[in-house]
Amino acid sequence: MEEITINSPEQMRELGRRIAKLLRAGDLVLLSGELGAGKTTLTRGLGEGLGVRGAVTSPTFVIARVHPSLEDGPPLVHVDAYRLSGGLDEMEDLDLDVSLPESVIVVEWGEGKVEELAEDRLQIVIHRAVGDTTDEVRQVTVTGLGARWAATGLSVLSA
C-alpha cells in the first residue's frame, strides 16, 4: 500500500501516468472518492500514460467508454458505476469480464460492485477535504490486491 499526497490536478494526472507504467492487459483498477475528488483527472493521466485515443472524460451518462490504444498497448475501458445499483448483475450487462483479459478496466464508484471481476486488482482511494473549501490537496491510497500486485513495487508511485 502506498500513501501519496497530491497538491494539484496536474500532480493527479502525473500520478495517473506513473500508475499506467505498471498496468498491463487484464488489470482492473477500482477508483473511490467523493464527487470532485479527482477520479476522472487520475484516469485522464492513466489514458495519457497508456497512449490511448480520445479525451478521457467522465462516462457518467454512457456508463462505459472504450479508448483504443494508439500504440501497441491495451485499450482503456473507463466505467462509471455511480448510477448502477444492481452490483455485478448490472455490470455483467456491460460484458466487462469479456474485455478484461485484453484491456485495462478502470471503474469509478466500483467499490462493492465489481470486485468479483478479478481477484487481482488495484484499489485507489482519493480523500479530499470536505466542506466549503478550495483546497486542492488530496491523499491518495493505492493498494494492490492479489498475486498480480504482490510482487509489484508500488513505492515507485511516491518517487
mmCIF file of N, CA and C in Angstrom, residues 20-154:
data_model
loop_
_atom_site.group_PDB
_atom_site.id
_atom_site.type_symbol
_atom_site.label_atom_id
_atom_site.label_comp_id
_atom_site.label_asym_id
_atom_site.label_seq_id
_atom_site.Cartn_x
_atom_site.Cartn_y
_atom_site.Cartn_z
ATOM 1 N N ALA A 20 0.041 4.135 -14.854
ATOM 2 C CA ALA A 20 -0.107 3.497 -16.168
ATOM 3 C C ALA A 20 1.116 2.659 -16.530
ATOM 4 N N LYS A 21 2.290 3.074 -16.098
ATOM 5 C CA LYS A 21 3.512 2.326 -16.409
ATOM 6 C C LYS A 21 3.511 0.948 -15.752
ATOM 7 N N LEU A 22 2.718 0.777 -14.701
ATOM 8 C CA LEU A 22 2.630 -0.503 -14.004
ATOM 9 C C LEU A 22 1.532 -1.410 -14.564
ATOM 10 N N LEU A 23 0.637 -0.835 -15.362
ATOM 11 C CA LEU A 23 -0.542 -1.570 -15.813
ATOM 12 C C LEU A 23 -0.275 -2.381 -17.068
ATOM 13 N N ARG A 24 -1.037 -3.472 -17.192
ATOM 14 C CA ARG A 24 -0.974 -4.306 -18.400
ATOM 15 C C ARG A 24 -2.371 -4.855 -18.668
ATOM 16 N N ALA A 25 -2.537 -5.433 -19.833
ATOM 17 C CA ALA A 25 -3.838 -6.018 -20.203
ATOM 18 C C ALA A 25 -4.287 -6.987 -19.119
ATOM 19 N N GLY A 26 -5.556 -6.916 -18.777
ATOM 20 C CA GLY A 26 -6.120 -7.787 -17.755
ATOM 21 C C GLY A 26 -6.214 -7.142 -16.390
ATOM 22 N N ASP A 27 -5.677 -5.929 -16.245
ATOM 23 C CA ASP A 27 -5.704 -5.266 -14.943
ATOM 24 C C ASP A 27 -7.038 -4.562 -14.706
ATOM 25 N N LEU A 28 -7.505 -4.663 -13.468
ATOM 26 C CA LEU A 28 -8.716 -3.987 -13.020
ATOM 27 C C LEU A 28 -8.305 -2.957 -11.973
ATOM 28 N N VAL A 29 -8.764 -1.724 -12.166
ATOM 29 C CA VAL A 29 -8.465 -0.633 -11.244
ATOM 30 C C VAL A 29 -9.785 -0.087 -10.715
ATOM 31 N N LEU A 30 -9.940 -0.077 -9.385
ATOM 32 C CA LEU A 30 -11.130 0.496 -8.770
ATOM 33 C C LEU A 30 -10.777 1.854 -8.181
ATOM 34 N N LEU A 31 -11.539 2.874 -8.556
ATOM 35 C CA LEU A 31 -11.310 4.233 -8.051
ATOM 36 C C LEU A 31 -12.452 4.635 -7.132
ATOM 37 N N SER A 32 -12.114 5.085 -5.939
ATOM 38 C CA SER A 32 -13.115 5.547 -4.983
ATOM 39 C C SER A 32 -12.741 6.941 -4.496
ATOM 40 N N GLY A 33 -13.751 7.719 -4.189
ATOM 41 C CA GLY A 33 -13.538 9.066 -3.663
ATOM 42 C C GLY A 33 -14.797 9.887 -3.857
ATOM 43 N N GLU A 34 -14.903 10.957 -3.090
ATOM 44 C CA GLU A 34 -16.084 11.799 -3.163
ATOM 45 C C GLU A 34 -16.187 12.453 -4.547
ATOM 46 N N LEU A 35 -17.361 12.997 -4.836
ATOM 47 C CA LEU A 35 -17.518 13.794 -6.052
ATOM 48 C C LEU A 35 -16.470 14.903 -6.044
ATOM 49 N N GLY A 36 -15.810 15.100 -7.159
ATOM 50 C CA GLY A 36 -14.811 16.159 -7.250
ATOM 51 C C GLY A 36 -13.466 15.819 -6.645
ATOM 52 N N ALA A 37 -13.277 14.558 -6.250
ATOM 53 C CA ALA A 37 -12.013 14.180 -5.609
ATOM 54 C C ALA A 37 -10.862 14.106 -6.609
ATOM 55 N N GLY A 38 -11.170 13.794 -7.871
ATOM 56 C CA GLY A 38 -10.113 13.711 -8.874
ATOM 57 C C GLY A 38 -10.026 12.364 -9.578
ATOM 58 N N LYS A 39 -11.086 11.561 -9.498
ATOM 59 C CA LYS A 39 -11.060 10.234 -10.122
ATOM 60 C C LYS A 39 -10.880 10.323 -11.634
ATOM 61 N N THR A 40 -11.641 11.202 -12.282
ATOM 62 C CA THR A 40 -11.538 11.327 -13.734
ATOM 63 C C THR A 40 -10.205 11.967 -14.125
ATOM 64 N N THR A 41 -9.701 12.897 -13.332
ATOM 65 C CA THR A 41 -8.392 13.504 -13.608
ATOM 66 C C THR A 41 -7.306 12.443 -13.546
ATOM 67 N N LEU A 42 -7.370 11.568 -12.550
ATOM 68 C CA LEU A 42 -6.411 10.466 -12.448
ATOM 69 C C LEU A 42 -6.533 9.555 -13.671
ATOM 70 N N THR A 43 -7.760 9.239 -14.069
ATOM 71 C CA THR A 43 -7.985 8.365 -15.221
ATOM 72 C C THR A 43 -7.474 9.017 -16.504
ATOM 73 N N ARG A 44 -7.595 10.327 -16.610
ATOM 74 C CA ARG A 44 -7.046 11.051 -17.767
ATOM 75 C C ARG A 44 -5.539 10.811 -17.856
ATOM 76 N N GLY A 45 -4.865 10.865 -16.707
ATOM 77 C CA GLY A 45 -3.429 10.573 -16.673
ATOM 78 C C GLY A 45 -3.136 9.127 -17.049
ATOM 79 N N LEU A 46 -3.984 8.199 -16.596
ATOM 80 C CA LEU A 46 -3.829 6.792 -16.981
ATOM 81 C C LEU A 46 -3.908 6.657 -18.494
ATOM 82 N N GLY A 47 -4.900 7.310 -19.083
ATOM 83 C CA GLY A 47 -5.071 7.257 -20.536
ATOM 84 C C GLY A 47 -3.867 7.814 -21.268
ATOM 85 N N GLU A 48 -3.334 8.930 -20.770
ATOM 86 C CA GLU A 48 -2.128 9.516 -21.376
ATOM 87 C C GLU A 48 -0.959 8.550 -21.265
ATOM 88 N N GLY A 49 -0.806 7.947 -20.087
ATOM 89 C CA GLY A 49 0.295 7.017 -19.869
ATOM 90 C C GLY A 49 0.173 5.748 -20.693
ATOM 91 N N LEU A 50 -1.068 5.318 -20.956
ATOM 92 C CA LEU A 50 -1.292 4.125 -21.764
ATOM 93 C C LEU A 50 -1.267 4.437 -23.256
ATOM 94 N N GLY A 51 -1.292 5.722 -23.597
ATOM 95 C CA GLY A 51 -1.272 6.114 -25.003
ATOM 96 C C GLY A 51 -2.542 5.753 -25.742
ATOM 97 N N VAL A 52 -3.703 6.072 -25.138
ATOM 98 C CA VAL A 52 -4.973 5.719 -25.776
ATOM 99 C C VAL A 52 -5.555 6.906 -26.535
ATOM 100 N N ARG A 53 -6.486 6.574 -27.443
ATOM 101 C CA ARG A 53 -7.121 7.594 -28.280
ATOM 102 C C ARG A 53 -8.318 8.193 -27.552
ATOM 103 N N GLY A 54 -8.553 9.452 -27.798
ATOM 104 C CA GLY A 54 -9.752 10.099 -27.279
ATOM 105 C C GLY A 54 -9.511 10.778 -25.952
ATOM 106 N N ALA A 55 -10.237 11.857 -25.756
ATOM 107 C CA ALA A 55 -10.150 12.569 -24.484
ATOM 108 C C ALA A 55 -10.864 11.762 -23.413
ATOM 109 N N VAL A 56 -10.190 11.529 -22.307
ATOM 110 C CA VAL A 56 -10.806 10.787 -21.204
ATOM 111 C C VAL A 56 -11.667 11.769 -20.416
ATOM 112 N N THR A 57 -12.975 11.546 -20.475
ATOM 113 C CA THR A 57 -13.925 12.369 -19.739
ATOM 114 C C THR A 57 -14.784 11.429 -18.908
ATOM 115 N N SER A 58 -15.520 11.985 -17.976
ATOM 116 C CA SER A 58 -16.357 11.152 -17.123
ATOM 117 C C SER A 58 -17.432 10.468 -17.957
ATOM 118 N N PRO A 59 -17.537 9.127 -17.866
ATOM 119 C CA PRO A 59 -18.553 8.412 -18.640
ATOM 120 C C PRO A 59 -19.882 8.283 -17.901
ATOM 121 N N THR A 60 -20.213 9.263 -17.058
ATOM 122 C CA THR A 60 -21.397 9.172 -16.204
ATOM 123 C C THR A 60 -22.656 8.798 -16.977
ATOM 124 N N PHE A 61 -22.870 9.413 -18.133
ATOM 125 C CA PHE A 61 -24.140 9.196 -18.823
ATOM 126 C C PHE A 61 -24.096 8.059 -19.823
ATOM 127 N N VAL A 62 -22.900 7.594 -20.194
ATOM 128 C CA VAL A 62 -22.808 6.441 -21.088
ATOM 129 C C VAL A 62 -22.400 5.188 -20.316
ATOM 130 N N ILE A 63 -22.052 5.327 -19.070
ATOM 131 C CA ILE A 63 -21.638 4.280 -18.135
ATOM 132 C C ILE A 63 -20.254 3.724 -18.458
ATOM 133 N N ALA A 64 -19.983 3.403 -19.726
ATOM 134 C CA ALA A 64 -18.658 2.876 -20.069
ATOM 135 C C ALA A 64 -18.196 3.455 -21.393
ATOM 136 N N ARG A 65 -16.910 3.736 -21.485
ATOM 137 C CA ARG A 65 -16.323 4.280 -22.702
ATOM 138 C C ARG A 65 -15.018 3.534 -22.954
ATOM 139 N N VAL A 66 -14.800 3.108 -24.198
ATOM 140 C CA VAL A 66 -13.578 2.399 -24.561
ATOM 141 C C VAL A 66 -12.657 3.353 -25.309
ATOM 142 N N HIS A 67 -11.395 3.392 -24.869
ATOM 143 C CA HIS A 67 -10.365 4.210 -25.523
ATOM 144 C C HIS A 67 -9.321 3.258 -26.104
ATOM 145 N N PRO A 68 -9.330 3.043 -27.438
ATOM 146 C CA PRO A 68 -8.346 2.141 -28.040
ATOM 147 C C PRO A 68 -6.939 2.703 -27.912
ATOM 148 N N SER A 69 -5.960 1.802 -27.902
ATOM 149 C CA SER A 69 -4.565 2.214 -27.817
ATOM 150 C C SER A 69 -4.109 2.772 -29.155
ATOM 151 N N LEU A 70 -3.340 3.852 -29.122
ATOM 152 C CA LEU A 70 -2.716 4.406 -30.321
ATOM 153 C C LEU A 70 -1.352 3.770 -30.539
ATOM 154 N N GLU A 71 -0.907 3.033 -29.544
ATOM 155 C CA GLU A 71 0.397 2.396 -29.616
ATOM 156 C C GLU A 71 0.161 0.889 -29.718
ATOM 157 N N ASP A 72 0.929 0.100 -29.027
ATOM 158 C CA ASP A 72 0.748 -1.340 -29.093
ATOM 159 C C ASP A 72 0.248 -1.873 -27.754
ATOM 160 N N GLY A 73 -0.411 -1.003 -26.990
ATOM 161 C CA GLY A 73 -0.834 -1.387 -25.652
ATOM 162 C C GLY A 73 -2.295 -1.765 -25.600
ATOM 163 N N PRO A 74 -2.759 -2.054 -24.387
ATOM 164 C CA PRO A 74 -4.164 -2.440 -24.219
ATOM 165 C C PRO A 74 -5.085 -1.229 -24.292
ATOM 166 N N PRO A 75 -6.335 -1.445 -24.716
ATOM 167 C CA PRO A 75 -7.307 -0.355 -24.649
ATOM 168 C C PRO A 75 -7.660 -0.061 -23.189
ATOM 169 N N LEU A 76 -8.128 1.146 -22.944
ATOM 170 C CA LEU A 76 -8.602 1.547 -21.623
ATOM 171 C C LEU A 76 -10.128 1.547 -21.665
ATOM 172 N N VAL A 77 -10.735 0.768 -20.771
ATOM 173 C CA VAL A 77 -12.189 0.772 -20.627
ATOM 174 C C VAL A 77 -12.483 1.547 -19.349
ATOM 175 N N HIS A 78 -13.140 2.700 -19.489
ATOM 176 C CA HIS A 78 -13.413 3.602 -18.371
ATOM 177 C C HIS A 78 -14.895 3.498 -18.030
ATOM 178 N N VAL A 79 -15.183 3.038 -16.825
ATOM 179 C CA VAL A 79 -16.558 2.779 -16.391
ATOM 180 C C VAL A 79 -16.906 3.684 -15.218
ATOM 181 N N ASP A 80 -18.103 4.227 -15.244
ATOM 182 C CA ASP A 80 -18.630 4.979 -14.110
ATOM 183 C C ASP A 80 -19.812 4.202 -13.554
ATOM 184 N N ALA A 81 -19.612 3.571 -12.409
ATOM 185 C CA ALA A 81 -20.649 2.720 -11.821
ATOM 186 C C ALA A 81 -21.539 3.483 -10.837
ATOM 187 N N TYR A 82 -21.420 4.805 -10.806
ATOM 188 C CA TYR A 82 -22.163 5.614 -9.839
ATOM 189 C C TYR A 82 -23.663 5.353 -9.902
ATOM 190 N N ARG A 83 -24.216 5.286 -11.110
ATOM 191 C CA ARG A 83 -25.668 5.122 -11.263
ATOM 192 C C ARG A 83 -26.101 3.665 -11.303
ATOM 193 N N LEU A 84 -25.152 2.739 -11.209
ATOM 194 C CA LEU A 84 -25.503 1.319 -11.227
ATOM 195 C C LEU A 84 -25.745 0.847 -9.802
ATOM 196 N N SER A 85 -26.948 0.414 -9.537
ATOM 197 C CA SER A 85 -27.272 -0.007 -8.179
ATOM 198 C C SER A 85 -27.304 -1.520 -8.051
ATOM 199 N N GLY A 86 -27.375 -2.221 -9.181
ATOM 200 C CA GLY A 86 -27.570 -3.655 -9.149
ATOM 201 C C GLY A 86 -26.314 -4.474 -8.958
ATOM 202 N N GLY A 87 -25.203 -3.831 -8.706
ATOM 203 C CA GLY A 87 -23.971 -4.569 -8.474
ATOM 204 C C GLY A 87 -23.520 -5.313 -9.712
ATOM 205 N N LEU A 88 -22.985 -6.516 -9.508
ATOM 206 C CA LEU A 88 -22.351 -7.256 -10.596
ATOM 207 C C LEU A 88 -23.347 -7.648 -11.689
ATOM 208 N N ASP A 89 -24.621 -7.870 -11.347
ATOM 209 C CA ASP A 89 -25.596 -8.226 -12.384
ATOM 210 C C ASP A 89 -25.678 -7.138 -13.448
ATOM 211 N N GLU A 90 -25.803 -5.890 -12.999
ATOM 212 C CA GLU A 90 -25.849 -4.780 -13.943
ATOM 213 C C GLU A 90 -24.513 -4.636 -14.661
ATOM 214 N N MET A 91 -23.433 -4.854 -13.941
ATOM 215 C CA MET A 91 -22.107 -4.744 -14.547
ATOM 216 C C MET A 91 -21.926 -5.819 -15.609
ATOM 217 N N GLU A 92 -22.501 -7.009 -15.407
ATOM 218 C CA GLU A 92 -22.362 -8.088 -16.392
ATOM 219 C C GLU A 92 -22.986 -7.705 -17.724
ATOM 220 N N ASP A 93 -24.008 -6.857 -17.695
ATOM 221 C CA ASP A 93 -24.611 -6.391 -18.939
ATOM 222 C C ASP A 93 -23.602 -5.628 -19.788
ATOM 223 N N LEU A 94 -22.579 -5.089 -19.168
ATOM 224 C CA LEU A 94 -21.544 -4.351 -19.896
ATOM 225 C C LEU A 94 -20.483 -5.272 -20.488
ATOM 226 N N ASP A 95 -20.549 -6.573 -20.158
ATOM 227 C CA ASP A 95 -19.578 -7.559 -20.648
ATOM 228 C C ASP A 95 -18.144 -7.209 -20.293
ATOM 229 N N LEU A 96 -17.937 -6.641 -19.132
ATOM 230 C CA LEU A 96 -16.578 -6.266 -18.737
ATOM 231 C C LEU A 96 -15.678 -7.486 -18.595
ATOM 232 N N ASP A 97 -16.267 -8.612 -18.158
ATOM 233 C CA ASP A 97 -15.450 -9.804 -17.994
ATOM 234 C C ASP A 97 -14.909 -10.297 -19.333
ATOM 235 N N VAL A 98 -15.627 -10.000 -20.423
ATOM 236 C CA VAL A 98 -15.164 -10.384 -21.759
ATOM 237 C C VAL A 98 -13.986 -9.520 -22.181
ATOM 238 N N SER A 99 -14.055 -8.219 -21.888
ATOM 239 C CA SER A 99 -12.986 -7.327 -22.329
ATOM 240 C C SER A 99 -11.831 -7.250 -21.332
ATOM 241 N N LEU A 100 -11.996 -7.804 -20.130
ATOM 242 C CA LEU A 100 -10.942 -7.699 -19.121
ATOM 243 C C LEU A 100 -9.611 -8.312 -19.558
ATOM 244 N N PRO A 101 -9.573 -9.503 -20.161
ATOM 245 C CA PRO A 101 -8.264 -10.092 -20.470
ATOM 246 C C PRO A 101 -7.386 -9.250 -21.393
ATOM 247 N N GLU A 102 -7.998 -8.481 -22.314
ATOM 248 C CA GLU A 102 -7.165 -7.709 -23.234
ATOM 249 C C GLU A 102 -7.169 -6.209 -22.957
ATOM 250 N N SER A 103 -7.846 -5.780 -21.909
ATOM 251 C CA SER A 103 -7.985 -4.356 -21.619
ATOM 252 C C SER A 103 -7.486 -4.019 -20.217
ATOM 253 N N VAL A 104 -7.307 -2.724 -19.993
ATOM 254 C CA VAL A 104 -7.177 -2.199 -18.640
ATOM 255 C C VAL A 104 -8.538 -1.592 -18.329
ATOM 256 N N ILE A 105 -9.185 -2.073 -17.286
ATOM 257 C CA ILE A 105 -10.513 -1.571 -16.933
ATOM 258 C C ILE A 105 -10.412 -0.725 -15.667
ATOM 259 N N VAL A 106 -10.860 0.517 -15.777
ATOM 260 C CA VAL A 106 -10.879 1.439 -14.643
ATOM 261 C C VAL A 106 -12.344 1.704 -14.308
ATOM 262 N N VAL A 107 -12.721 1.422 -13.059
ATOM 263 C CA VAL A 107 -14.114 1.593 -12.643
ATOM 264 C C VAL A 107 -14.185 2.627 -11.523
ATOM 265 N N GLU A 108 -14.817 3.766 -11.835
ATOM 266 C CA GLU A 108 -15.098 4.763 -10.802
ATOM 267 C C GLU A 108 -16.353 4.308 -10.063
ATOM 268 N N TRP A 109 -16.375 4.506 -8.760
ATOM 269 C CA TRP A 109 -17.518 4.133 -7.924
ATOM 270 C C TRP A 109 -17.775 2.624 -7.984
ATOM 271 N N GLY A 110 -16.732 1.828 -8.158
ATOM 272 C CA GLY A 110 -16.923 0.396 -8.334
ATOM 273 C C GLY A 110 -16.898 -0.416 -7.058
ATOM 274 N N GLU A 111 -16.540 0.226 -5.957
ATOM 275 C CA GLU A 111 -16.429 -0.495 -4.693
ATOM 276 C C GLU A 111 -17.750 -1.170 -4.332
ATOM 277 N N GLY A 112 -17.671 -2.461 -3.996
ATOM 278 C CA GLY A 112 -18.863 -3.215 -3.649
ATOM 279 C C GLY A 112 -19.673 -3.656 -4.852
ATOM 280 N N LYS A 113 -19.172 -3.390 -6.069
ATOM 281 C CA LYS A 113 -19.920 -3.733 -7.281
ATOM 282 C C LYS A 113 -19.150 -4.626 -8.237
ATOM 283 N N VAL A 114 -17.829 -4.477 -8.315
ATOM 284 C CA VAL A 114 -17.097 -5.192 -9.366
ATOM 285 C C VAL A 114 -15.938 -6.051 -8.862
ATOM 286 N N GLU A 115 -15.791 -6.190 -7.562
ATOM 287 C CA GLU A 115 -14.661 -6.948 -7.030
ATOM 288 C C GLU A 115 -14.618 -8.380 -7.553
ATOM 289 N N GLU A 116 -15.800 -8.940 -7.862
ATOM 290 C CA GLU A 116 -15.851 -10.324 -8.326
ATOM 291 C C GLU A 116 -15.281 -10.492 -9.730
ATOM 292 N N LEU A 117 -15.071 -9.405 -10.452
ATOM 293 C CA LEU A 117 -14.499 -9.496 -11.795
ATOM 294 C C LEU A 117 -13.080 -10.048 -11.763
ATOM 295 N N ALA A 118 -12.320 -9.718 -10.722
ATOM 296 C CA ALA A 118 -10.919 -10.150 -10.674
ATOM 297 C C ALA A 118 -10.430 -10.185 -9.231
ATOM 298 N N GLU A 119 -9.734 -11.269 -8.874
ATOM 299 C CA GLU A 119 -9.118 -11.339 -7.547
ATOM 300 C C GLU A 119 -7.986 -10.335 -7.436
ATOM 301 N N ASP A 120 -7.284 -10.160 -8.561
ATOM 302 C CA ASP A 120 -6.168 -9.217 -8.601
ATOM 303 C C ASP A 120 -6.703 -7.867 -9.068
ATOM 304 N N ARG A 121 -6.485 -6.861 -8.255
ATOM 305 C CA ARG A 121 -6.946 -5.527 -8.648
ATOM 306 C C ARG A 121 -6.160 -4.469 -7.903
ATOM 307 N N LEU A 122 -6.193 -3.283 -8.454
ATOM 308 C CA LEU A 122 -5.561 -2.130 -7.836
ATOM 309 C C LEU A 122 -6.683 -1.251 -7.305
ATOM 310 N N GLN A 123 -6.673 -1.013 -6.000
ATOM 311 C CA GLN A 123 -7.692 -0.152 -5.399
ATOM 312 C C GLN A 123 -7.057 1.196 -5.099
ATOM 313 N N ILE A 124 -7.694 2.251 -5.603
ATOM 314 C CA ILE A 124 -7.190 3.604 -5.399
ATOM 315 C C ILE A 124 -8.293 4.409 -4.725
ATOM 316 N N VAL A 125 -7.991 4.927 -3.545
ATOM 317 C CA VAL A 125 -8.953 5.744 -2.805
ATOM 318 C C VAL A 125 -8.389 7.155 -2.709
ATOM 319 N N ILE A 126 -9.196 8.130 -3.131
ATOM 320 C CA ILE A 126 -8.781 9.529 -3.101
ATOM 321 C C ILE A 126 -9.582 10.244 -2.016
ATOM 322 N N HIS A 127 -8.869 10.800 -1.054
ATOM 323 C CA HIS A 127 -9.511 11.557 0.027
ATOM 324 C C HIS A 127 -9.239 13.039 -0.195
ATOM 325 N N ARG A 128 -10.278 13.839 -0.036
ATOM 326 C CA ARG A 128 -10.085 15.284 -0.117
ATOM 327 C C ARG A 128 -10.783 15.926 1.068
ATOM 328 N N ALA A 129 -10.380 17.150 1.352
ATOM 329 C CA ALA A 129 -11.045 17.885 2.420
ATOM 330 C C ALA A 129 -12.487 18.133 1.999
ATOM 331 N N VAL A 130 -13.423 17.871 2.900
ATOM 332 C CA VAL A 130 -14.825 18.085 2.564
ATOM 333 C C VAL A 130 -15.296 19.393 3.169
ATOM 334 N N GLY A 131 -16.417 19.883 2.664
ATOM 335 C CA GLY A 131 -16.939 21.152 3.149
ATOM 336 C C GLY A 131 -16.634 22.251 2.151
ATOM 337 N N ASP A 132 -16.818 23.460 2.572
ATOM 338 C CA ASP A 132 -16.630 24.612 1.697
ATOM 339 C C ASP A 132 -15.148 24.967 1.647
ATOM 340 N N THR A 133 -14.442 24.295 0.744
ATOM 341 C CA THR A 133 -13.008 24.529 0.662
ATOM 342 C C THR A 133 -12.560 24.499 -0.788
ATOM 343 N N THR A 134 -11.562 25.272 -1.095
ATOM 344 C CA THR A 134 -10.968 25.242 -2.431
ATOM 345 C C THR A 134 -9.636 24.499 -2.373
ATOM 346 N N ASP A 135 -9.421 23.812 -1.275
ATOM 347 C CA ASP A 135 -8.185 23.067 -1.061
ATOM 348 C C ASP A 135 -8.009 22.001 -2.145
ATOM 349 N N GLU A 136 -6.873 22.051 -2.844
ATOM 350 C CA GLU A 136 -6.589 21.086 -3.904
ATOM 351 C C GLU A 136 -5.880 19.841 -3.380
ATOM 352 N N VAL A 137 -5.509 19.818 -2.101
ATOM 353 C CA VAL A 137 -4.722 18.707 -1.565
ATOM 354 C C VAL A 137 -5.576 17.447 -1.478
ATOM 355 N N ARG A 138 -5.000 16.334 -1.974
ATOM 356 C CA ARG A 138 -5.655 15.033 -1.922
ATOM 357 C C ARG A 138 -4.694 14.032 -1.300
ATOM 358 N N GLN A 139 -5.246 13.101 -0.550
ATOM 359 C CA GLN A 139 -4.472 11.968 -0.051
ATOM 360 C C GLN A 139 -4.928 10.761 -0.857
ATOM 361 N N VAL A 140 -3.995 10.137 -1.547
ATOM 362 C CA VAL A 140 -4.322 9.008 -2.409
ATOM 363 C C VAL A 140 -3.713 7.747 -1.805
ATOM 364 N N THR A 141 -4.542 6.730 -1.616
ATOM 365 C CA THR A 141 -4.076 5.437 -1.123
ATOM 366 C C THR A 141 -4.194 4.431 -2.263
ATOM 367 N N VAL A 142 -3.065 3.827 -2.619
ATOM 368 C CA VAL A 142 -3.033 2.838 -3.694
ATOM 369 C C VAL A 142 -2.707 1.485 -3.064
ATOM 370 N N THR A 143 -3.606 0.517 -3.245
ATOM 371 C CA THR A 143 -3.429 -0.806 -2.662
ATOM 372 C C THR A 143 -3.538 -1.859 -3.760
ATOM 373 N N GLY A 144 -2.525 -2.692 -3.869
ATOM 374 C CA GLY A 144 -2.561 -3.797 -4.819
ATOM 375 C C GLY A 144 -3.051 -5.046 -4.124
ATOM 376 N N LEU A 145 -4.067 -5.696 -4.696
ATOM 377 C CA LEU A 145 -4.636 -6.906 -4.109
ATOM 378 C C LEU A 145 -4.414 -8.089 -5.041
ATOM 379 N N GLY A 146 -4.074 -9.240 -4.478
ATOM 380 C CA GLY A 146 -3.900 -10.454 -5.258
ATOM 381 C C GLY A 146 -2.460 -10.677 -5.687
ATOM 382 N N ALA A 147 -2.235 -11.845 -6.270
ATOM 383 C CA ALA A 147 -0.886 -12.263 -6.663
ATOM 384 C C ALA A 147 -0.267 -11.320 -7.692
ATOM 385 N N ARG A 148 -1.076 -10.793 -8.593
ATOM 386 C CA ARG A 148 -0.573 -9.890 -9.643
ATOM 387 C C ARG A 148 0.177 -8.707 -9.033
ATOM 388 N N TRP A 149 -0.323 -8.183 -7.931
ATOM 389 C CA TRP A 149 0.258 -6.976 -7.338
ATOM 390 C C TRP A 149 1.217 -7.267 -6.197
ATOM 391 N N ALA A 150 1.272 -8.524 -5.738
ATOM 392 C CA ALA A 150 2.133 -8.871 -4.605
ATOM 393 C C ALA A 150 3.600 -8.540 -4.882
ATOM 394 N N ALA A 151 4.038 -8.778 -6.121
ATOM 395 C CA ALA A 151 5.440 -8.564 -6.465
ATOM 396 C C ALA A 151 5.675 -7.221 -7.165
ATOM 397 N N THR A 152 4.628 -6.427 -7.309
ATOM 398 C CA THR A 152 4.771 -5.147 -7.980
ATOM 399 C C THR A 152 5.040 -4.059 -6.955
ATOM 400 N N GLY A 153 6.173 -3.416 -7.103
ATOM 401 C CA GLY A 153 6.559 -2.372 -6.152
ATOM 402 C C GLY A 153 5.786 -1.089 -6.399
ATOM 403 N N LEU A 154 4.865 -0.783 -5.512
ATOM 404 C CA LEU A 154 4.089 0.446 -5.642
ATOM 405 C C LEU A 154 4.850 1.667 -5.146
#
